[in-house]
Short mmCIF file of C-alpha atoms in Angstrom, two decimals:
data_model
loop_
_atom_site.label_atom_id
_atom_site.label_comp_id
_atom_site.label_asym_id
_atom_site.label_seq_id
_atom_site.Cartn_x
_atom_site.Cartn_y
_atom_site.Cartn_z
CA UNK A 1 -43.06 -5.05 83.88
CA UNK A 2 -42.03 -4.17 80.42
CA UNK A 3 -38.74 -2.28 81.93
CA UNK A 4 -38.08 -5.92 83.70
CA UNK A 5 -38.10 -7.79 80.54
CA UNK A 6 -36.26 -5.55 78.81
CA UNK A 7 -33.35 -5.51 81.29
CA UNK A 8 -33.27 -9.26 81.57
CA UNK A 9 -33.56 -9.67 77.80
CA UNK A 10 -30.21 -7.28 77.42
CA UNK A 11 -28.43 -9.46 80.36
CA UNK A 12 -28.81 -12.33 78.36
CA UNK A 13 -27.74 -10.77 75.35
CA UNK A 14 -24.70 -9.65 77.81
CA UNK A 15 -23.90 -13.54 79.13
CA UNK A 16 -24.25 -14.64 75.80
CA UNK A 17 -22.02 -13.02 73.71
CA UNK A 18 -19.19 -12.91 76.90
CA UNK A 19 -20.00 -16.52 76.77
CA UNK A 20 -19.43 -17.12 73.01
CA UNK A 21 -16.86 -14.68 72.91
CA UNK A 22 -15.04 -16.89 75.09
CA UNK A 23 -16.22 -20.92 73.86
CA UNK A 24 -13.22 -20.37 71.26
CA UNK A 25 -11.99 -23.87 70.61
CA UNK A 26 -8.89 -23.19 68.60
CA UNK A 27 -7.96 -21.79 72.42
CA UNK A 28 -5.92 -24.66 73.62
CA UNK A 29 -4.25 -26.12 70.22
CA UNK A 30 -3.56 -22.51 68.38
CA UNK A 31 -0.14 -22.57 69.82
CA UNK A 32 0.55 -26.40 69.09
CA UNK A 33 -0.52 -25.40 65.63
CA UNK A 34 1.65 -22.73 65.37
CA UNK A 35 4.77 -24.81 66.51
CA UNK A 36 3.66 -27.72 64.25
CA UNK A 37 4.18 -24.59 61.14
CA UNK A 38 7.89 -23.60 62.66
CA UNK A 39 7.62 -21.64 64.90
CA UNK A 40 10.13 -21.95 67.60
CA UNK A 41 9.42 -21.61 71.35
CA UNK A 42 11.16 -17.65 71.35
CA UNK A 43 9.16 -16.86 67.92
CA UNK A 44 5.94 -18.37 70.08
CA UNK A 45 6.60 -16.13 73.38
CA UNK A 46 7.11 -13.18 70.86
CA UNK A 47 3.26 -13.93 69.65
CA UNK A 48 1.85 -13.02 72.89
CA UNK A 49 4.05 -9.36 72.79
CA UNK A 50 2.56 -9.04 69.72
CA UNK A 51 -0.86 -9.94 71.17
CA UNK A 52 -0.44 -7.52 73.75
CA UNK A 53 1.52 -4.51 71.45
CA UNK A 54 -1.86 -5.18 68.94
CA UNK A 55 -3.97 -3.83 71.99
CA UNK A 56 -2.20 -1.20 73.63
CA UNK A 57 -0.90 0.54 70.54
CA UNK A 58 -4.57 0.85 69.22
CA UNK A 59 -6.25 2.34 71.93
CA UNK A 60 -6.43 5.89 70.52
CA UNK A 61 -7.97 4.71 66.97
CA UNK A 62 -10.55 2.17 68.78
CA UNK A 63 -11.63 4.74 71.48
CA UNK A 64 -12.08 6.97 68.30
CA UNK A 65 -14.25 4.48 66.38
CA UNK A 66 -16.34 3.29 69.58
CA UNK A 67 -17.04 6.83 70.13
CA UNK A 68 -17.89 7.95 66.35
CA UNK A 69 -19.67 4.77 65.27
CA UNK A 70 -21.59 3.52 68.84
CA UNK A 71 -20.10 1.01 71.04
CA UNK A 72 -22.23 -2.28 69.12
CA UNK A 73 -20.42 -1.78 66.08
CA UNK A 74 -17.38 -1.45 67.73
CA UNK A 75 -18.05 -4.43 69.42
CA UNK A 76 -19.05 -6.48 65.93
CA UNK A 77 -15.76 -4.60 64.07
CA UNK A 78 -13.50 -6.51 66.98
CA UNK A 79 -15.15 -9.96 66.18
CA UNK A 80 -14.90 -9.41 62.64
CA UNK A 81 -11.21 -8.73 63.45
CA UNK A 82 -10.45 -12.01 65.57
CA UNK A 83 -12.54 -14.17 62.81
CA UNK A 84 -10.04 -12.94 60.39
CA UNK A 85 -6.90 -14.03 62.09
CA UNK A 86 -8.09 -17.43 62.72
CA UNK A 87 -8.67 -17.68 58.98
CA UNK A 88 -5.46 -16.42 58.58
CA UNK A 89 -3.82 -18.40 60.42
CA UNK A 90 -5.66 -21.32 58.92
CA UNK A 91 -4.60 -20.77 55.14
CA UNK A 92 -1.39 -18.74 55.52
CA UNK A 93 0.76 -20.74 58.37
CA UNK A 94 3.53 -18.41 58.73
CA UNK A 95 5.59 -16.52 61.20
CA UNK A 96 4.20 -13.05 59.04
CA UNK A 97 0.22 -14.55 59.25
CA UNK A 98 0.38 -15.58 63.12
CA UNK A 99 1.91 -12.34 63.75
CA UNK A 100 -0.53 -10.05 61.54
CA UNK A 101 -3.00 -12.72 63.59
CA UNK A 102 -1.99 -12.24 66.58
CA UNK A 103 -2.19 -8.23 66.29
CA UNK A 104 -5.74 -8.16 64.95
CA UNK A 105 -6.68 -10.48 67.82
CA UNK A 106 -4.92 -8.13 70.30
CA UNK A 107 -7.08 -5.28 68.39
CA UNK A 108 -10.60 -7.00 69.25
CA UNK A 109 -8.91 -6.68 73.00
CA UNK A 110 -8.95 -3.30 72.79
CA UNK A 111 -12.33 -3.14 71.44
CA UNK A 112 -13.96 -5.39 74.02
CA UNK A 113 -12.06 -3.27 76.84
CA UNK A 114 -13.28 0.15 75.31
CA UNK A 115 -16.47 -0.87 73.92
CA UNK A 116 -18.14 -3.41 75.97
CA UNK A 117 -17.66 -2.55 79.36
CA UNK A 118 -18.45 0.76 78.84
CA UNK A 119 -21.64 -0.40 76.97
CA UNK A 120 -22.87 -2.61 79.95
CA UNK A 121 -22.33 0.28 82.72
CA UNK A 122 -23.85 2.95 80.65
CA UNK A 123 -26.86 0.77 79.76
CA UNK A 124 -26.91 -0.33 83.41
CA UNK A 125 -26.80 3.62 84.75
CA UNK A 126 -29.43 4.35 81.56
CA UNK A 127 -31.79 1.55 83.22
CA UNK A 128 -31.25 3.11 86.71
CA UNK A 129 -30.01 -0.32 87.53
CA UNK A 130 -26.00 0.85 87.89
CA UNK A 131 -26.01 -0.69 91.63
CA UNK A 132 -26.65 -4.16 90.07
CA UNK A 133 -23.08 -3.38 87.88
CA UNK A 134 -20.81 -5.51 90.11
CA UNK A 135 -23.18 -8.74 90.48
CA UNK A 136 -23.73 -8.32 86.55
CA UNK A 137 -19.54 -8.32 86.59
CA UNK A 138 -19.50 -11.54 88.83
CA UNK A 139 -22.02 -13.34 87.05
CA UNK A 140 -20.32 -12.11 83.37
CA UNK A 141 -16.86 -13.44 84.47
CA UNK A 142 -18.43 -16.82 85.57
CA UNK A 143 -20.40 -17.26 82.40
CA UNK A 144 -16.69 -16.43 80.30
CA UNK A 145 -15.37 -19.36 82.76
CA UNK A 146 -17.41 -21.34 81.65
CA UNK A 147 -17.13 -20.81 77.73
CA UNK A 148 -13.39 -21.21 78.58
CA UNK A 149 -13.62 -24.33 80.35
CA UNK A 150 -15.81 -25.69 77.46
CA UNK A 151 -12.84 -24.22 75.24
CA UNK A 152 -10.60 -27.09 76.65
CA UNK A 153 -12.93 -29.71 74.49
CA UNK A 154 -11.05 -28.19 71.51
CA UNK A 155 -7.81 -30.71 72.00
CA UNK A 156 -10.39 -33.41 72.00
CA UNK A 157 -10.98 -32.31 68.63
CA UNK A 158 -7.75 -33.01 66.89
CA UNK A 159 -8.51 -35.91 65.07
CA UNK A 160 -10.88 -33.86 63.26
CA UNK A 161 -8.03 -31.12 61.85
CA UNK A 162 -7.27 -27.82 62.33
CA UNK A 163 -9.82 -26.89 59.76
CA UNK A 164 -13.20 -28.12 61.58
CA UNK A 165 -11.80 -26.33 64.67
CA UNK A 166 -10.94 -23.27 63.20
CA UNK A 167 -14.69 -23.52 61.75
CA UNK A 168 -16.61 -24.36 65.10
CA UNK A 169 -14.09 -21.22 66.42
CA UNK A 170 -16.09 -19.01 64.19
CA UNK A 171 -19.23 -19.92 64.58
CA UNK A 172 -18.99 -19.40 68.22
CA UNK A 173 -17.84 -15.85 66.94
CA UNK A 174 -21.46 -15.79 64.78
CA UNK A 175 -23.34 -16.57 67.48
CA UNK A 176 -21.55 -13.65 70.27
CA UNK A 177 -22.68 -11.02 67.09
CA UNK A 178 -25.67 -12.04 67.27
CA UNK A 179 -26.22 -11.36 71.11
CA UNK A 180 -24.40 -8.33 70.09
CA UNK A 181 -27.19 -7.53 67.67
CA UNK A 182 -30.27 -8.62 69.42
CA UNK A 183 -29.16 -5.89 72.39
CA UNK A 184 -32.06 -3.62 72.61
CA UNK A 185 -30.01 0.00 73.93
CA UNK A 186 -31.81 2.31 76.08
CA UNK A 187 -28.29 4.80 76.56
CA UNK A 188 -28.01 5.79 72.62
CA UNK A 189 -27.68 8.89 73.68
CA UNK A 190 -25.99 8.51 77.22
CA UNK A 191 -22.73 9.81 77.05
CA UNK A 192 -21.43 9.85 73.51
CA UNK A 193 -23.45 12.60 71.71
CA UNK A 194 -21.46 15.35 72.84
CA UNK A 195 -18.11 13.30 72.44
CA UNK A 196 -18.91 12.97 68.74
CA UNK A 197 -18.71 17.10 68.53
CA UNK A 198 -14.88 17.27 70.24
CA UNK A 199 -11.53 16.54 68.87
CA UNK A 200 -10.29 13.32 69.95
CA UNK A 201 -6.94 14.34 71.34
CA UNK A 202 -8.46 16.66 73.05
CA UNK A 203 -10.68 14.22 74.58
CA UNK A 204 -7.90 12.05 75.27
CA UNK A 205 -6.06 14.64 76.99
CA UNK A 206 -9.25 15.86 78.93
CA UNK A 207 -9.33 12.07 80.06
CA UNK A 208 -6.04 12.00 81.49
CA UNK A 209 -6.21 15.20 83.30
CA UNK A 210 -9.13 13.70 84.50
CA UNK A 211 -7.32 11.09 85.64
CA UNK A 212 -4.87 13.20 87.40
CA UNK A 213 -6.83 15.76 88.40
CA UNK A 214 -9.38 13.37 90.43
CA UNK A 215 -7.04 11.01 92.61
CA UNK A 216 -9.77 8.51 93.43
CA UNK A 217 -10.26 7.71 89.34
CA UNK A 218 -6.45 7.56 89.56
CA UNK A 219 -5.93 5.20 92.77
CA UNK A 220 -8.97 2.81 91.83
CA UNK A 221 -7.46 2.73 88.07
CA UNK A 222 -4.35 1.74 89.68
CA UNK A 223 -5.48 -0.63 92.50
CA UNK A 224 -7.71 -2.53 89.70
CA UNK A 225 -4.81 -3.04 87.14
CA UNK A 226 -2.51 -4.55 90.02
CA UNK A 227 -5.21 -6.98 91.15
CA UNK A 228 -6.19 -7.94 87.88
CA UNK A 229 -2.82 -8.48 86.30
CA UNK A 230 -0.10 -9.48 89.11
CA UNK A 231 -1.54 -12.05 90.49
CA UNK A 232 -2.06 -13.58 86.88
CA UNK A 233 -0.46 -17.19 86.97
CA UNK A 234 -2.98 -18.56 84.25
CA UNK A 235 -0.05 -18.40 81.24
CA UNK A 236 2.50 -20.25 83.65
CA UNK A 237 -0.04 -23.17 85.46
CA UNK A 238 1.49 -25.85 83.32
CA UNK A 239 5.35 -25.67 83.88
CA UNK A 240 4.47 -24.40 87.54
CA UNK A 241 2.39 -27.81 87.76
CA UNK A 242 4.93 -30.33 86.44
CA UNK A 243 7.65 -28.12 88.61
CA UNK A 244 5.01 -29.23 92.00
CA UNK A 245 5.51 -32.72 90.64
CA UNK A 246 2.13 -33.43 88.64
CA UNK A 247 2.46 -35.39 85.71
CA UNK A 248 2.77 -33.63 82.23
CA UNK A 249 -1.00 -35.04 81.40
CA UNK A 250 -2.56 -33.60 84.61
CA UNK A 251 -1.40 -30.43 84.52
CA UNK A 252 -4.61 -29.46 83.21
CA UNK A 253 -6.35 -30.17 86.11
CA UNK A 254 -4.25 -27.41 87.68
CA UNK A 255 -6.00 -24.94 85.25
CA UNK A 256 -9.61 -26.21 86.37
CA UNK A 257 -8.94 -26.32 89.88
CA UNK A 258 -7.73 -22.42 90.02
CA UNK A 259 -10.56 -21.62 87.26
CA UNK A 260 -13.15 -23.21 89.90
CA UNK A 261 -11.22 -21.02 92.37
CA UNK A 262 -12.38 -17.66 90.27
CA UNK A 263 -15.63 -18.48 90.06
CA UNK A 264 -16.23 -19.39 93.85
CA UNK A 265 -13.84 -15.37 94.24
CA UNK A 266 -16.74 -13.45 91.32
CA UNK A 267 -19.79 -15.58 92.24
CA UNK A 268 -20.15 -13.90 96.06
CA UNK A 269 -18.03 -10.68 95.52
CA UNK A 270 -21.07 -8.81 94.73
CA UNK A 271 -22.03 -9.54 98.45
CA UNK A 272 -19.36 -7.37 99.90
CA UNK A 273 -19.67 -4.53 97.67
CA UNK A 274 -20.41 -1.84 100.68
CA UNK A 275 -17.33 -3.42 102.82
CA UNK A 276 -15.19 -1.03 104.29
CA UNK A 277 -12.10 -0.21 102.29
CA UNK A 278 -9.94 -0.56 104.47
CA UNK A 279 -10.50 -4.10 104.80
CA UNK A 280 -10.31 -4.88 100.75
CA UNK A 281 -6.53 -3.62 101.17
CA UNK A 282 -6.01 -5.84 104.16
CA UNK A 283 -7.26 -8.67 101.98
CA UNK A 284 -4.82 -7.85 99.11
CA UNK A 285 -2.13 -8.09 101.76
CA UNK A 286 -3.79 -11.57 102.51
CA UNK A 287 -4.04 -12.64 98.92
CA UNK A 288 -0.19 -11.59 98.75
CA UNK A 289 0.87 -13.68 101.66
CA UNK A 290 -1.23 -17.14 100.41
CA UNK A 291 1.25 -16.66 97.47
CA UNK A 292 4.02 -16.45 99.50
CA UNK A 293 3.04 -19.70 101.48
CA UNK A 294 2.27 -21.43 98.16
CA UNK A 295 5.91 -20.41 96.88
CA UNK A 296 7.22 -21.53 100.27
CA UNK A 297 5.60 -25.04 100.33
CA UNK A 298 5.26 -25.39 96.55
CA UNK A 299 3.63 -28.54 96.51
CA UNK A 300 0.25 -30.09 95.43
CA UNK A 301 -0.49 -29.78 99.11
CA UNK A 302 0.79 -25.95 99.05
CA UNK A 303 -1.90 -25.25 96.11
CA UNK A 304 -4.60 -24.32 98.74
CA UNK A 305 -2.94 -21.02 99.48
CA UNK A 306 -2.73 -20.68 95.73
CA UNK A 307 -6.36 -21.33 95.41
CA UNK A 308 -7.36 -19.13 98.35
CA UNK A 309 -5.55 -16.51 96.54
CA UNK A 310 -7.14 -16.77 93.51
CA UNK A 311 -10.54 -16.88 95.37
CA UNK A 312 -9.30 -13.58 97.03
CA UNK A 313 -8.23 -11.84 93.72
CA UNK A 314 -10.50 -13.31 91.70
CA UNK A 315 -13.10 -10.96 94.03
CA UNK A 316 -11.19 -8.15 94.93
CA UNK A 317 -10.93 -7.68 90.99
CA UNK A 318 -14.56 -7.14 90.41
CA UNK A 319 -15.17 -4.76 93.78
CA UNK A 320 -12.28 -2.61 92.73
CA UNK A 321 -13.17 -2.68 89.03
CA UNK A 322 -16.73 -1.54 90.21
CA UNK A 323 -15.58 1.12 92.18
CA UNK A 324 -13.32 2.34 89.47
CA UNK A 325 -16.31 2.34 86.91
CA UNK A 326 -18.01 4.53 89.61
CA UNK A 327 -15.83 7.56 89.54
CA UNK A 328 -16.11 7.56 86.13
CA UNK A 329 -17.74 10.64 84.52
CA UNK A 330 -19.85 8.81 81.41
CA UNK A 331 -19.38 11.87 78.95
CA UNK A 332 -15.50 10.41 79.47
CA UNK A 333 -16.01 6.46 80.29
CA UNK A 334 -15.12 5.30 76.82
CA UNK A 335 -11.86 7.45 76.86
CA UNK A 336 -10.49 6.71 80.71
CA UNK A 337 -11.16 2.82 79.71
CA UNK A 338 -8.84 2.88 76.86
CA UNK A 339 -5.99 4.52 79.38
CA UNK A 340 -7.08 1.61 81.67
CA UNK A 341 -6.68 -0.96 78.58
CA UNK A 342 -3.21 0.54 77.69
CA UNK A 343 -2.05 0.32 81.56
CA UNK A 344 -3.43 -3.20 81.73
CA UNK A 345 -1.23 -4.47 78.82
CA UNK A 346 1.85 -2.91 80.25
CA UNK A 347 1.62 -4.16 83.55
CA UNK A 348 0.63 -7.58 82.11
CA UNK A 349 4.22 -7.20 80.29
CA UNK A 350 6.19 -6.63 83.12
CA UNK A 351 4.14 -9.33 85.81
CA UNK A 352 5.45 -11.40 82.92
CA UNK A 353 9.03 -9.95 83.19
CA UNK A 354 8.84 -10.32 86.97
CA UNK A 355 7.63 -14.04 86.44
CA UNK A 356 10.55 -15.05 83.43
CA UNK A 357 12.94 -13.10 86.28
CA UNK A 358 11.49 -15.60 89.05
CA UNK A 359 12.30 -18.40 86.56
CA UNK A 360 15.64 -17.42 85.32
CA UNK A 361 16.99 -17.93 88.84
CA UNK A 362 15.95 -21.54 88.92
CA UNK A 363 12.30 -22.11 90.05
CA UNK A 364 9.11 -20.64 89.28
CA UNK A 365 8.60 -20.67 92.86
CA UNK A 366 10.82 -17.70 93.19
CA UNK A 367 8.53 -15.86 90.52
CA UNK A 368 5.36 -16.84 92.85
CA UNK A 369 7.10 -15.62 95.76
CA UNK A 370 8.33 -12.01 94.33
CA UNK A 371 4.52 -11.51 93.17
CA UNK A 372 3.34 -12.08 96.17
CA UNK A 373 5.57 -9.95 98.11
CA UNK A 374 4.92 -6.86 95.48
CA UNK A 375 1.15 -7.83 96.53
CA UNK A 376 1.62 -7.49 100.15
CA UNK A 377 2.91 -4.35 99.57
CA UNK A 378 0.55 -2.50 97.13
CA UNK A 379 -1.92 -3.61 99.97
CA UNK A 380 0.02 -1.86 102.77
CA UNK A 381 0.63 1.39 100.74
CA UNK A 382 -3.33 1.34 99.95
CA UNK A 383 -4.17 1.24 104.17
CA UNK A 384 -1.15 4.14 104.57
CA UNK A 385 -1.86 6.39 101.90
CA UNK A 386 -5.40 5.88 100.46
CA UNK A 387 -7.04 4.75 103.50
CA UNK A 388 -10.81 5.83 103.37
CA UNK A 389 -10.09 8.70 100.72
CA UNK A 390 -11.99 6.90 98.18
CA UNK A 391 -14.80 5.24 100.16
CA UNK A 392 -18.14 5.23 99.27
CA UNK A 393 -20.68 7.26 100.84
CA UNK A 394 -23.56 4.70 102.62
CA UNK A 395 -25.83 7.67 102.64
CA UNK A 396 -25.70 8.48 99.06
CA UNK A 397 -25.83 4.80 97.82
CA UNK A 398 -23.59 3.04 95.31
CA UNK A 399 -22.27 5.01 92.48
CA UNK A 400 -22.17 8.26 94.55
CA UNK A 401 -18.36 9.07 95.82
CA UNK A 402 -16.58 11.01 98.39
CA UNK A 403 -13.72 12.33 96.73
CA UNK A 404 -12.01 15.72 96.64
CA UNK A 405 -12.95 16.83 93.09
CA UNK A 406 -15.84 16.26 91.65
CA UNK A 407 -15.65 13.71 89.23
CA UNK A 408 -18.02 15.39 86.28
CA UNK A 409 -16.04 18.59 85.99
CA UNK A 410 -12.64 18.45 83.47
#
């Protein structure tokens, strides 16, 4: 009884702070604020490398804290981190504070990749409860649509000022370290005392042999990072909605109709989490080709293949990411995250290279339809090559793998 409480006492602390972490309402008018201080359309794309650079580039130093100071403080450092670049922002409105901004922002990424999903699987797997990981995942993502929905109150806000947004922004920030705080930890000692005794390169480096000596870590890594991050229109909703003909002051409907989309995709993915694997790769070959319909038609009526895709993604992201998180050997989790981090900001870069190519030759449609193709076939390489090498074994239960090396030894 006391076991029950305590697990549903940490969930909550887990949906609240991925809700608050997310009910940021400087979200939708940071960038209009930015333009409204000079900064030009190029200097405002060159934000989001730096948002992405301040990530990846800091994986090694904020694998190394997570691991030497516990993944909650971690966790608290990161929002201390993104607090300070919205006060930035706020009092020094400059192309040198949205960019020092922008990279401390990108830093809490890195944090909240490394730290906090390797905090709610370990604590999971500490509770015995690591089969309940991927409805956990589906029900987490849904919560941070919501806070992000909510976010889109922000631009009602304006009349207010900058100021009392940039406020409201941080106490939503106060309020995700408190959940942070109130999280009652049963895995203190799951997985990182040992790692506190071992150089850190050398733990790095033991993490990517890891990764290549144990293909199914490898391919699931892989797999997860191409679901997650090709078929990731959200940045590009708005011009590809005025390009389908909706008016400039709809497009935002566009955003809540693929967000509702997601949420239908995480809220039942948990229910397929012993399908076959076989048939996950035949869906990514499905999700591909409702892009490649939507680029065809590209139309209001041609955005039900887009939202059938994103209900297919939106899905196939949290089974793979589950399956990934089960390889994982939890002496090593914190350390094989950050690779996954680094390889998640550097395909995000180039889906957006592959998108700007799409709209350099005259139509975002083209972008759509290139995405979708690349999606069709990382789904037909996965049912030639990986087949059922990765599957998980019904008779040992979830979490247990069939894979050639075993996935504790380095």
């Amino acid at each position: 009884m006391a076991q029950g409480l305590s697990l549903r006492r940490f969930l909550r602390n887990v949906y609240g702070y991925s809700f608050f972490n997310k009910l940021i309402l400087l979200t939708p008018v940071y960038a209009v604020f930015m333009q409204e201080n000079g900064l030009n359309d190029i200097q405002l794309a060159l934000m989001f490398i730096i948002l992405s650079a301040g990530t990846f580039l800091t994986q090694i130093p904020v694998t190394w804290i997570t691991n030497k100071f516990g993944a909650k403080n971690a966790i608290i450092l990161g929002q201390i981190l993104k607090a300070a670049a919205f006060i930035l922002w706020y009092f020094y409105p400059t192309f040198i504070g949205f960019a020092i901004g922008m990279f401390l922002w990108g830093v809490e990424w890195a944090f909240f990749n490394v730290a906090f999903e390797g905090l709610v699987y370990d604590e999971l797997r500490a509770r015995r409860h690591q089969r309940m990981y991927s409805r956990v995942l589906g029900i987490r993502y849904n919560v941070q649509a919501i806070g992000t929905a909510l976010s889109a109150f922000g631009s009602l806000l304006m009349f207010a000022g900058y100021g009392w947004i940039t406020v409201a922004s941080l106490i939503s920030l106060g309020l995700s370290i408190i959940c942070i705080l109130r999280m009652d930890l049963h895995s203190h000692n799951f997985g990182t005392t040992h790692i506190r005794k071992i150089n850190f390169i050398k733990l790095f480096k033991t993490g990517v042999r890891i990764c290549g000596k144990t293909p199914c870590i490898l391919l699931m890594l892989l797999l997860s990072l191409f679901v997650a991050n090709i078929p990731y229109l959200d940045d590009f909703l708005s011009p590809i909605g005025i390009d389908i003909g909706l008016p400039v002051e709809y497009v935002g409907l566009l955003q809540f109709f693929v967000l509702a989309c997601a949420v239908l995709g995480q809220t039942f993915a948990y229910r397929f989490t012993k399908i076959r694997d076989w048939v996950l790769y035949l869906i990514i070959c499905a999700g591909g080709i409702s892009f490649v319909l939507f680029s065809v038609f590209y139309s209001l009526s041609g955005l039900l293949a887009l939202g059938i895709a994103y209900v297919l993604f939106s899905g196939l992201n949290i089974l793979l990411y589950s399956r990934f998180q089960d390889f994982l050997p939890s002496r090593y989790r914190s350390v094989i995250l950050s690779l996954y981090s680094i390889g998640d900001n550097i395909i995000y870069i180039g889906t957006c290279f592959v998108i700007g190519l799409g709209g350099m030759l005259g139509s975002w449609r083209y972008s759509v339809m290139i995405l979708g193709m690349i999606l069709i076939g990382i789904g037909l390489w996965a049912i030639l090559f990986i087949r059922d090498k990765c599957a998980i074994s019904p008779a040992l239960g979830t979490g247990a793998v069939k894979t050639t090396h075993p996935v504790g030894k380095a």
